[in-house]
Short mmCIF file of C-alpha atoms in Angstrom, two decimals:
data_model
loop_
_atom_site.label_atom_id
_atom_site.label_comp_id
_atom_site.label_asym_id
_atom_site.label_seq_id
_atom_site.Cartn_x
_atom_site.Cartn_y
_atom_site.Cartn_z
CA UNK A 19 -9.80 -32.46 -11.61
CA UNK A 20 -6.37 -31.52 -10.27
CA UNK A 21 -5.81 -29.17 -13.21
CA UNK A 22 -9.15 -27.46 -12.57
CA UNK A 23 -8.39 -26.94 -8.90
CA UNK A 24 -4.98 -25.54 -9.75
CA UNK A 25 -6.61 -22.94 -11.98
CA UNK A 26 -9.10 -22.00 -9.28
CA UNK A 27 -6.35 -21.79 -6.71
CA UNK A 28 -4.32 -19.44 -8.91
CA UNK A 29 -7.35 -17.22 -9.44
CA UNK A 30 -7.69 -16.79 -5.69
CA UNK A 31 -4.07 -16.10 -4.85
CA UNK A 32 -2.87 -14.02 -7.76
CA UNK A 33 -0.86 -11.89 -5.37
CA UNK A 34 1.13 -14.95 -4.33
CA UNK A 35 2.84 -14.72 -7.70
CA UNK A 36 5.42 -12.70 -5.82
CA UNK A 37 6.90 -15.95 -4.59
CA UNK A 38 8.14 -17.04 -7.96
CA UNK A 39 9.28 -15.58 -11.25
CA UNK A 40 10.48 -12.31 -9.77
CA UNK A 41 11.34 -9.74 -12.46
CA UNK A 42 14.85 -8.33 -12.42
CA UNK A 43 15.37 -4.60 -12.07
CA UNK A 44 17.32 -2.91 -14.85
CA UNK A 45 18.45 0.72 -15.29
CA UNK A 46 16.07 2.99 -17.20
CA UNK A 47 17.61 6.22 -18.44
CA UNK A 48 15.59 9.40 -17.96
CA UNK A 49 16.30 12.43 -20.14
CA UNK A 50 15.10 15.81 -18.93
CA UNK A 51 14.41 18.93 -20.96
CA UNK A 52 17.35 20.76 -19.37
CA UNK A 53 19.76 18.12 -20.65
CA UNK A 54 20.23 16.29 -17.36
CA UNK A 55 20.22 12.50 -17.39
CA UNK A 56 19.98 9.88 -14.70
CA UNK A 57 18.81 6.28 -14.28
CA UNK A 58 16.29 4.53 -12.06
CA UNK A 59 15.97 0.77 -11.71
CA UNK A 60 12.67 -0.76 -12.86
CA UNK A 61 11.47 -4.07 -14.34
CA UNK A 62 12.55 -4.39 -17.96
CA UNK A 63 8.98 -4.19 -19.35
CA UNK A 64 8.24 -0.89 -17.58
CA UNK A 65 8.69 2.66 -18.84
CA UNK A 66 9.25 5.75 -16.70
CA UNK A 67 8.36 9.18 -18.09
CA UNK A 68 8.94 12.66 -16.57
CA UNK A 69 5.30 13.66 -15.98
CA UNK A 70 6.18 17.21 -14.86
CA UNK A 71 9.47 19.12 -15.00
CA UNK A 72 10.91 22.37 -13.72
CA UNK A 73 10.08 21.85 -10.03
CA UNK A 74 12.62 22.07 -7.20
CA UNK A 75 12.40 19.79 -4.14
CA UNK A 76 9.18 17.87 -4.64
CA UNK A 77 7.82 16.02 -1.60
CA UNK A 78 4.35 14.43 -1.30
CA UNK A 79 1.38 14.16 -3.67
CA UNK A 80 -2.32 14.24 -2.87
CA UNK A 81 -5.30 13.79 -5.15
CA UNK A 82 -7.95 16.48 -4.69
CA UNK A 83 -11.71 15.76 -4.63
CA UNK A 84 -11.86 17.13 -8.21
CA UNK A 85 -9.27 14.50 -9.29
CA UNK A 86 -6.45 17.01 -9.82
CA UNK A 87 -3.03 16.22 -8.35
CA UNK A 88 -1.55 18.56 -5.74
CA UNK A 89 2.14 18.36 -4.82
CA UNK A 90 4.37 20.14 -2.30
CA UNK A 91 7.75 21.65 -3.22
CA UNK A 92 10.20 22.71 -0.46
CA UNK A 93 12.44 24.66 -2.91
CA UNK A 94 15.78 23.27 -1.63
CA UNK A 95 17.52 21.62 1.34
CA UNK A 96 17.70 24.79 3.42
CA UNK A 97 15.26 26.02 6.06
CA UNK A 98 13.35 28.54 3.93
CA UNK A 99 10.05 30.26 3.14
CA UNK A 100 10.18 29.69 -0.61
CA UNK A 101 8.00 26.59 -0.68
CA UNK A 102 5.15 26.12 -3.15
CA UNK A 103 2.10 23.90 -3.51
CA UNK A 104 1.51 23.12 -7.18
CA UNK A 105 -1.51 21.79 -9.04
CA UNK A 106 -0.57 19.23 -11.69
CA UNK A 107 -3.44 19.50 -14.15
CA UNK A 108 -4.58 18.23 -17.55
CA UNK A 109 -3.22 14.71 -17.19
CA UNK A 110 -2.70 12.88 -20.49
CA UNK A 111 -2.70 9.12 -20.03
CA UNK A 112 -1.31 8.52 -23.53
CA UNK A 113 1.79 10.69 -23.11
CA UNK A 114 2.15 10.17 -19.36
CA UNK A 115 2.44 13.92 -18.81
CA UNK A 116 0.59 16.78 -17.18
CA UNK A 117 -0.41 19.62 -19.49
CA UNK A 118 -0.31 22.36 -16.84
CA UNK A 119 1.71 23.09 -13.69
CA UNK A 120 -0.08 25.76 -11.65
CA UNK A 121 1.38 27.43 -8.53
CA UNK A 122 -1.50 27.19 -6.03
CA UNK A 123 0.20 28.61 -2.90
CA UNK A 124 3.62 30.28 -2.61
CA UNK A 125 5.92 31.68 0.07
CA UNK A 126 5.49 28.65 2.35
CA UNK A 127 7.83 27.50 5.13
CA UNK A 128 9.11 24.07 4.08
CA UNK A 129 5.74 22.64 2.95
CA UNK A 130 6.11 18.87 3.10
CA UNK A 131 2.58 17.51 2.96
CA UNK A 132 -0.88 18.44 1.71
CA UNK A 133 -4.06 16.39 2.18
CA UNK A 134 -7.80 16.66 1.57
CA UNK A 135 -10.74 15.80 3.79
CA UNK A 136 -14.48 15.99 3.17
CA UNK A 137 -16.61 16.50 6.27
CA UNK A 138 -20.08 15.11 7.00
CA UNK A 139 -21.76 18.16 5.45
CA UNK A 140 -19.92 17.60 2.15
CA UNK A 141 -17.48 20.49 2.59
CA UNK A 142 -14.01 19.82 1.17
CA UNK A 143 -10.98 20.94 3.19
CA UNK A 144 -7.32 21.30 2.22
CA UNK A 145 -4.77 20.61 4.98
CA UNK A 146 -1.20 21.92 4.73
CA UNK A 147 1.76 20.96 6.93
CA UNK A 148 4.59 23.48 7.24
CA UNK A 149 7.47 23.37 9.70
CA UNK A 150 5.80 25.76 12.15
CA UNK A 151 2.13 24.88 11.76
CA UNK A 152 -0.71 22.72 10.51
CA UNK A 153 -3.45 24.70 8.80
CA UNK A 154 -6.62 24.00 6.84
CA UNK A 155 -8.90 25.99 4.57
CA UNK A 156 -12.13 25.34 2.72
CA UNK A 157 -11.46 23.99 -0.76
CA UNK A 158 -13.61 24.76 -3.78
CA UNK A 159 -13.31 22.21 -6.57
CA UNK A 160 -11.69 23.64 -9.69
CA UNK A 161 -10.05 26.61 -7.96
CA UNK A 162 -6.51 27.53 -9.02
CA UNK A 163 -5.86 29.78 -6.00
CA UNK A 164 -7.15 29.48 -2.42
CA UNK A 165 -10.59 31.06 -2.06
CA UNK A 166 -10.87 30.84 1.74
CA UNK A 167 -8.82 31.98 4.72
CA UNK A 168 -6.59 29.52 6.52
CA UNK A 169 -7.36 28.17 9.99
CA UNK A 170 -4.27 27.30 12.04
CA UNK A 171 -5.00 24.04 13.84
CA UNK A 172 -1.64 23.42 15.54
CA UNK A 173 1.75 25.08 15.94
CA UNK A 174 5.12 23.33 16.16
CA UNK A 175 8.69 24.25 17.17
CA UNK A 176 10.39 25.68 14.09
CA UNK A 177 14.01 25.53 15.20
CA UNK A 178 16.51 22.72 15.66
CA UNK A 179 19.96 21.82 16.89
CA UNK A 180 22.91 22.02 14.51
CA UNK A 181 20.76 22.40 11.40
CA UNK A 182 22.70 21.55 8.28
CA UNK A 183 20.74 20.20 5.33
CA UNK A 184 18.44 18.02 7.39
CA UNK A 185 20.48 17.75 10.60
CA UNK A 186 17.24 18.44 12.41
CA UNK A 187 13.86 17.44 11.12
CA UNK A 188 11.78 20.28 9.76
CA UNK A 189 9.23 18.27 7.78
CA UNK A 190 5.69 17.59 8.99
CA UNK A 191 3.50 14.94 7.35
CA UNK A 192 -0.30 14.70 7.38
CA UNK A 193 -2.46 11.56 7.22
CA UNK A 194 -6.25 11.42 7.10
CA UNK A 195 -7.43 8.50 9.19
CA UNK A 196 -10.18 6.10 8.25
CA UNK A 197 -11.53 6.76 11.75
CA UNK A 198 -12.34 10.42 11.11
CA UNK A 199 -9.15 11.73 12.74
CA UNK A 200 -6.27 13.80 11.38
CA UNK A 201 -2.66 12.78 12.10
CA UNK A 202 0.55 14.76 11.74
CA UNK A 203 4.14 13.69 12.39
CA UNK A 204 6.71 15.99 14.01
CA UNK A 205 10.37 15.03 13.76
CA UNK A 206 13.11 15.41 16.37
CA UNK A 207 15.21 18.53 16.89
CA UNK A 208 18.47 16.60 16.67
CA UNK A 209 20.16 13.35 15.69
CA UNK A 210 19.91 11.93 19.22
CA UNK A 211 19.12 13.90 22.38
CA UNK A 212 16.70 14.32 25.27
CA UNK A 213 13.98 16.57 23.86
CA UNK A 214 12.63 19.55 25.84
CA UNK A 215 9.33 19.74 23.93
CA UNK A 216 7.01 16.76 24.20
CA UNK A 217 5.70 17.26 20.66
CA UNK A 218 9.11 16.38 19.16
CA UNK A 219 9.63 12.90 17.67
CA UNK A 220 5.92 12.09 17.82
CA UNK A 221 2.79 11.56 15.78
CA UNK A 222 -0.17 13.69 16.87
CA UNK A 223 -3.88 12.86 16.59
CA UNK A 224 -6.72 15.39 16.46
CA UNK A 225 -10.24 15.95 15.22
CA UNK A 226 -10.57 17.49 11.73
CA UNK A 227 -11.15 20.92 13.30
CA UNK A 228 -7.96 20.63 15.38
CA UNK A 229 -9.71 19.93 18.68
CA UNK A 230 -8.78 17.18 21.16
CA UNK A 231 -5.12 17.13 20.15
CA UNK A 232 -3.09 14.38 21.77
CA UNK A 233 0.12 12.45 21.22
CA UNK A 234 -0.69 9.22 19.41
CA UNK A 235 2.83 7.67 19.39
CA UNK A 236 6.27 8.75 20.64
CA UNK A 237 9.91 7.78 20.18
CA UNK A 238 9.82 8.23 16.39
CA UNK A 239 12.93 10.18 15.38
CA UNK A 240 11.56 11.19 11.98
CA UNK A 241 8.32 9.60 10.77
CA UNK A 242 8.28 11.03 7.25
CA UNK A 243 5.90 8.65 5.46
CA UNK A 244 2.45 8.50 7.09
CA UNK A 245 -0.67 6.79 5.71
CA UNK A 246 -3.80 5.17 7.05
CA UNK A 247 -4.32 1.67 5.59
CA UNK A 248 -7.13 -0.67 6.66
CA UNK A 249 -7.45 -0.21 10.41
CA UNK A 250 -3.97 1.14 11.12
CA UNK A 251 -1.77 4.16 10.76
CA UNK A 252 1.48 3.14 9.05
CA UNK A 253 4.69 5.16 9.21
CA UNK A 254 8.23 5.05 7.94
CA UNK A 255 10.88 6.18 10.41
CA UNK A 256 14.50 7.20 10.03
CA UNK A 257 17.02 5.94 12.58
CA UNK A 258 19.89 7.81 14.25
CA UNK A 259 23.20 8.50 12.52
CA UNK A 260 25.76 7.86 15.28
CA UNK A 261 25.53 4.07 15.65
CA UNK A 262 27.72 3.07 12.73
CA UNK A 263 27.44 2.21 9.07
CA UNK A 264 25.22 -0.84 9.43
CA UNK A 265 22.82 0.17 12.20
CA UNK A 266 20.19 1.15 13.12
CA UNK A 267 17.47 -0.03 10.73
CA UNK A 268 15.26 2.36 8.88
CA UNK A 269 11.90 1.16 10.16
CA UNK A 270 8.28 0.75 9.07
CA UNK A 271 5.54 0.55 11.69
CA UNK A 272 1.84 -0.09 12.05
CA UNK A 273 1.58 2.43 14.85
CA UNK A 274 -0.18 1.59 18.08
CA UNK A 275 -1.88 4.18 20.25
CA UNK A 276 0.27 5.39 23.17
CA UNK A 277 3.22 3.24 22.09
CA UNK A 278 6.81 4.43 22.63
CA UNK A 279 9.07 3.39 19.75
CA UNK A 280 12.24 3.98 21.71
CA UNK A 281 14.18 6.93 20.29
CA UNK A 282 16.68 8.07 21.49
CA UNK A 283 17.26 5.28 24.03
CA UNK A 284 16.39 2.25 21.89
CA UNK A 285 16.84 1.27 18.26
CA UNK A 286 16.15 -1.55 15.82
CA UNK A 287 18.86 -3.64 14.15
CA UNK A 288 17.83 -6.49 11.85
CA UNK A 289 14.36 -6.16 13.31
CA UNK A 290 15.44 -6.64 16.93
CA UNK A 291 15.42 -3.95 19.62
CA UNK A 292 18.63 -2.86 21.36
CA UNK A 293 19.54 -0.19 23.93
CA UNK A 294 21.69 2.79 22.97
CA UNK A 295 24.33 3.00 25.75
CA UNK A 296 24.58 6.78 25.30
CA UNK A 297 20.93 7.32 26.25
CA UNK A 298 20.04 4.89 29.02
CA UNK A 299 16.60 5.06 30.59
CA UNK A 300 15.19 3.35 33.71
CA UNK A 301 12.47 1.48 31.83
CA UNK A 302 14.92 -0.07 29.36
CA UNK A 303 13.79 -1.28 25.94
CA UNK A 304 11.79 -4.42 26.69
CA UNK A 305 8.45 -2.76 25.88
CA UNK A 306 9.58 -1.09 22.65
CA UNK A 307 7.67 -2.59 19.69
CA UNK A 308 9.61 -4.33 16.92
CA UNK A 309 9.07 -2.86 13.44
CA UNK A 310 6.49 -4.22 11.04
CA UNK A 311 9.32 -4.20 8.48
CA UNK A 312 12.77 -2.65 8.20
CA UNK A 313 15.19 -1.35 5.58
CA UNK A 314 18.99 -0.94 5.29
CA UNK A 315 20.62 1.48 7.68
CA UNK A 316 20.71 5.15 6.57
CA UNK A 317 18.68 4.42 3.42
CA UNK A 318 16.20 7.19 4.32
CA UNK A 319 12.88 5.38 4.07
CA UNK A 320 10.38 8.02 2.97
CA UNK A 321 7.08 7.52 1.17
CA UNK A 322 5.08 4.35 0.57
CA UNK A 323 1.71 3.43 -0.87
CA UNK A 324 -0.80 0.60 -0.73
CA UNK A 325 -2.45 -0.96 -3.80
CA UNK A 326 -5.63 -2.95 -3.20
CA UNK A 327 -7.45 -2.70 -6.53
CA UNK A 328 -8.06 -6.20 -7.95
CA UNK A 329 -6.72 -5.10 -11.35
CA UNK A 330 -3.42 -3.81 -9.97
CA UNK A 331 -0.51 -4.94 -12.10
CA UNK A 332 1.21 -8.03 -10.70
CA UNK A 333 4.60 -6.32 -10.67
CA UNK A 334 3.25 -3.51 -8.48
CA UNK A 335 1.75 -6.10 -6.15
CA UNK A 336 5.22 -7.61 -5.92
CA UNK A 337 6.62 -4.27 -4.79
CA UNK A 338 3.90 -3.91 -2.19
CA UNK A 339 4.74 -7.19 -0.51
CA UNK A 340 8.40 -6.25 -0.30
CA UNK A 341 9.59 -9.50 -1.90
CA UNK A 342 10.38 -8.29 -5.41
CA UNK A 343 13.68 -9.74 -6.59
CA UNK A 344 14.03 -12.11 -3.65
CA UNK A 345 14.17 -15.92 -3.92
CA UNK A 346 11.09 -17.94 -3.12
CA UNK A 347 10.64 -18.40 0.62
CA UNK A 348 7.24 -19.79 1.63
CA UNK A 349 8.06 -19.70 5.34
CA UNK A 350 9.02 -16.02 5.21
CA UNK A 351 5.89 -15.22 3.24
CA UNK A 352 3.86 -17.05 5.86
CA UNK A 353 5.48 -15.00 8.62
CA UNK A 354 4.69 -11.73 6.83
CA UNK A 355 1.06 -12.66 6.21
CA UNK A 356 0.64 -13.91 9.78
CA UNK A 357 2.04 -10.64 11.16
CA UNK A 358 -0.26 -8.56 8.94
CA UNK A 359 -3.19 -10.79 9.91
CA UNK A 360 -2.60 -10.08 13.60
CA UNK A 361 -2.73 -6.37 12.78
CA UNK A 362 -6.25 -6.80 11.40
CA UNK A 363 -5.68 -7.01 7.64
CA UNK A 364 -8.34 -9.39 6.35
CA UNK A 365 -6.71 -9.93 2.95
CA UNK A 366 -3.47 -10.98 4.71
CA UNK A 367 -5.45 -13.42 6.87
CA UNK A 368 -6.86 -15.09 3.77
CA UNK A 369 -3.42 -15.26 2.11
CA UNK A 370 -2.10 -16.82 5.32
CA UNK A 371 -4.83 -19.50 5.31
CA UNK A 372 -4.10 -20.34 1.67
CA UNK A 373 -0.49 -21.10 2.61
CA UNK A 374 -1.69 -23.16 5.55
CA UNK A 375 -4.01 -25.17 3.30
CA UNK A 376 -1.14 -25.80 0.88
CA UNK A 377 0.77 -27.66 3.62
CA UNK A 378 -1.82 -30.50 3.47
CA UNK A 379 -1.53 -31.10 7.20
CA UNK A 380 -4.61 -31.61 9.43
CA UNK A 381 -3.24 -29.21 12.06
CA UNK A 382 -2.61 -26.48 9.48
CA UNK A 383 -6.02 -26.96 7.87
CA UNK A 384 -7.72 -26.73 11.27
CA UNK A 385 -5.93 -23.45 12.01
CA UNK A 386 -6.77 -22.07 8.56
CA UNK A 387 -10.47 -22.86 8.95
CA UNK A 388 -10.47 -21.23 12.38
CA UNK A 389 -8.92 -18.07 10.88
CA UNK A 390 -11.43 -17.99 8.01
CA UNK A 391 -14.55 -18.57 10.10
CA UNK A 392 -15.08 -15.01 11.43
CA UNK A 393 -14.36 -13.50 8.00
CA UNK A 394 -16.83 -15.85 6.30
CA UNK A 395 -19.47 -14.95 8.89
CA UNK A 396 -19.12 -11.25 8.15
CA UNK A 397 -19.39 -11.85 4.39
CA UNK A 398 -15.78 -11.31 3.30
CA UNK A 399 -15.75 -12.41 -0.37
CA UNK A 400 -12.08 -13.41 -0.39
CA UNK A 401 -12.56 -15.60 2.68
CA UNK A 402 -15.73 -17.20 1.29
CA UNK A 403 -13.84 -17.97 -1.92
CA UNK A 404 -10.94 -19.55 -0.04
CA UNK A 405 -13.34 -21.65 2.02
CA UNK A 406 -15.14 -22.74 -1.15
CA UNK A 407 -11.94 -23.87 -2.84
CA UNK A 408 -10.96 -25.82 0.26
CA UNK A 409 -14.39 -27.50 0.31
CA UNK A 410 -14.09 -28.50 -3.35
CA UNK A 411 -10.56 -29.81 -2.86
CA UNK A 412 -11.54 -31.78 0.24
CA UNK A 413 -14.58 -33.20 -1.53
CA UNK A 414 -12.50 -34.55 -4.41
CA UNK A 415 -9.84 -35.84 -2.04
CA UNK A 416 -12.36 -37.76 0.08
CA UNK A 417 -14.74 -38.55 -2.81
CA UNK A 418 -17.60 -36.69 -1.11
CA UNK A 419 -20.24 -34.89 -3.18
CA UNK A 420 -21.59 -32.60 -0.42
CA UNK A 421 -18.50 -30.39 0.13
CA UNK A 422 -17.95 -30.15 -3.65
CA UNK A 423 -21.49 -28.91 -4.19
CA UNK A 424 -21.24 -26.56 -1.21
CA UNK A 425 -18.07 -25.02 -2.62
CA UNK A 426 -19.50 -24.70 -6.12
CA UNK A 427 -22.61 -22.98 -4.80
CA UNK A 428 -20.49 -20.46 -2.90
CA UNK A 429 -18.31 -19.68 -5.92
CA UNK A 430 -21.29 -19.31 -8.25
CA UNK A 431 -23.00 -17.02 -5.73
CA UNK A 432 -19.86 -14.82 -5.55
CA UNK A 433 -19.68 -14.75 -9.35
CA UNK A 434 -23.27 -13.47 -9.53
CA UNK A 435 -22.21 -10.64 -7.20
CA UNK A 436 -19.39 -9.71 -9.60
CA UNK A 437 -16.45 -10.93 -7.51
CA UNK A 438 -13.65 -11.16 -10.09
CA UNK A 439 -11.73 -14.22 -8.75
CA UNK A 440 -15.01 -16.14 -8.62
CA UNK A 441 -15.91 -15.06 -12.16
CA UNK A 442 -12.50 -16.31 -13.30
CA UNK A 443 -13.10 -19.56 -11.47
CA UNK A 444 -16.55 -20.07 -13.00
CA UNK A 445 -15.18 -19.21 -16.44
CA UNK A 446 -12.49 -21.85 -16.06
CA UNK A 447 -15.04 -24.41 -14.90
CA UNK A 448 -17.25 -23.73 -17.92
CA UNK A 449 -14.20 -24.04 -20.17
CA UNK A 450 -12.91 -27.30 -18.70
CA UNK A 451 -16.23 -29.08 -18.16
CA UNK A 452 -14.92 -31.53 -15.57
CA UNK A 453 -16.75 -30.09 -12.56
CA UNK A 454 -19.82 -28.59 -14.26
CA UNK A 455 -21.07 -29.18 -17.82
CA UNK A 456 -18.82 -27.54 -20.40
CA UNK A 457 -20.22 -24.30 -21.84
CA UNK A 458 -17.64 -22.59 -24.01
CA UNK A 459 -19.89 -19.71 -25.17
CA UNK A 460 -20.58 -18.80 -21.52
CA UNK A 461 -16.86 -19.08 -20.70
CA UNK A 462 -16.08 -16.81 -23.65
CA UNK A 463 -18.67 -14.30 -22.45
CA UNK A 464 -17.12 -14.16 -18.96
CA UNK A 465 -13.50 -13.89 -20.13
CA UNK A 466 -14.37 -11.27 -22.77
CA UNK A 467 -15.91 -9.02 -20.12
CA UNK A 468 -12.97 -9.52 -17.75
CA UNK A 469 -10.40 -8.97 -20.50
CA UNK A 470 -11.97 -5.58 -21.26
CA UNK A 471 -11.28 -4.66 -17.63
CA UNK A 472 -7.66 -5.86 -17.98
CA UNK A 473 -8.13 -8.52 -15.31
CA UNK A 474 -4.91 -10.56 -15.00
CA UNK A 475 -5.04 -13.89 -16.94
CA UNK A 476 -8.40 -13.05 -18.53
CA UNK A 477 -6.92 -12.42 -22.00
CA UNK A 478 -4.95 -15.65 -21.86
CA UNK A 479 -8.05 -17.56 -20.77
CA UNK A 480 -10.08 -15.97 -23.55
CA UNK A 481 -7.49 -17.01 -26.12
CA UNK A 482 -7.59 -20.56 -24.76
CA UNK A 483 -11.40 -20.70 -25.03
CA UNK A 484 -11.34 -19.26 -28.57
CA UNK A 485 -8.93 -22.02 -29.57
CA UNK A 486 -11.16 -24.68 -27.99
CA UNK A 487 -14.19 -23.31 -29.86
CA UNK A 488 -12.24 -23.31 -33.13
CA UNK A 489 -11.03 -26.88 -32.53
CA UNK A 490 -14.59 -28.04 -31.84
CA UNK A 491 -15.80 -26.36 -35.03
CA UNK A 492 -13.25 -28.36 -37.05
CA UNK A 493 -14.15 -31.68 -35.41
CA UNK A 494 -17.55 -32.30 -37.14
CA UNK A 495 -16.10 -31.49 -40.57
CA UNK A 496 -13.29 -33.94 -40.02
CA UNK A 497 -15.77 -36.66 -38.97
CA UNK A 498 -17.96 -36.04 -42.03
CA UNK A 499 -14.97 -36.29 -44.32
CA UNK A 500 -14.08 -39.71 -42.91
CA UNK A 501 -17.63 -41.01 -43.38
CA UNK A 502 -17.72 -39.85 -46.98
#
């Protein structure tokens, strides 16, 4: 019974594999067509391939509604009007390369970010952020040049103080919100100063047509990475350069509406907020939010992404949690999941409850059940699965049939709905036969289907079931031979 529950538990919390067996990063050499070579650190079992070559200063990617990849290119580190938006087309999954690189727009002023939005009428729009403006135009799927005129939605200051290869922040980044809003970040004009224009060092919010523009968050020196995930707008932010070699942090925020993140008067160091004595302000720094996460000083935190597909490779999941290569630390993991749970991430709430259940303490179990209750009521599959596993475990522990049956019914119901962790769980139960009657053909059927979808552990489970079936096939012959 313990073995069965362990298997079910692993099926639920596959992402918790980050807490053990971390892969080491090793240098991977990259050889370009022009003869240049360099190395990037990746797990040993990974391969990195130049998918497109010959570009200049590539910035951010965006996938168009027609599934083609669009990418911005700022040409070089200077303030210039030589930027290009490229279409990366004819992707070949076998070679890992694009067959065509098509210049879509040229002569752009430091284009940093391009995004797509489809309105309620079904019209696709392309949004482009340049230093001096945010514009949009109607997008026709399959086009290789713009077919519609641009609408300028917002204008920004296009000058800075002491510009020298990034001494002021000329990039603008767009994010499409899950709430139907458009967001754009505008960096500061300097390293640290009192800005004259309110739009500097902010993130703006507006309707898709540019109306109702307002400042969403302030005090962000240079929020380069910007992406809407779940219910929140996340941003990377680059700290000031005059505070020494080891401070401030490069920060990562789940932005809050109307929040002031402190620049230039306040900064983060090791996740804690301090006042910059050169830029004192009457309100101090007590109300400045701490970062969601932080990175080494002057490391230039830029882009990030979020992977939530159930078939995402475990190594990528490790990167997402930020624990890749670190020693196991359950308490730290609990803190991260608790923080994300408070921000409204349901999957983090479930991960947090799993860790609470693993403590085997009545107080922790009570808290976990309280956290799961609202998610179960709204039909969250992951929460229902976690509750079911707890019920089964508690039933075996207390020798009570009712919670075991309740948990089994929930898992089987989720499996019928196609929920992958539940299908894995049911497959393992059919294979083991200790909780429900053993049915190896049905287990094989489940694992075969999941293996075709490259579900983690499905191939291993299928191999185990095939071996069990083969062993059972040999057993009658062996018995007959003894009788003879």
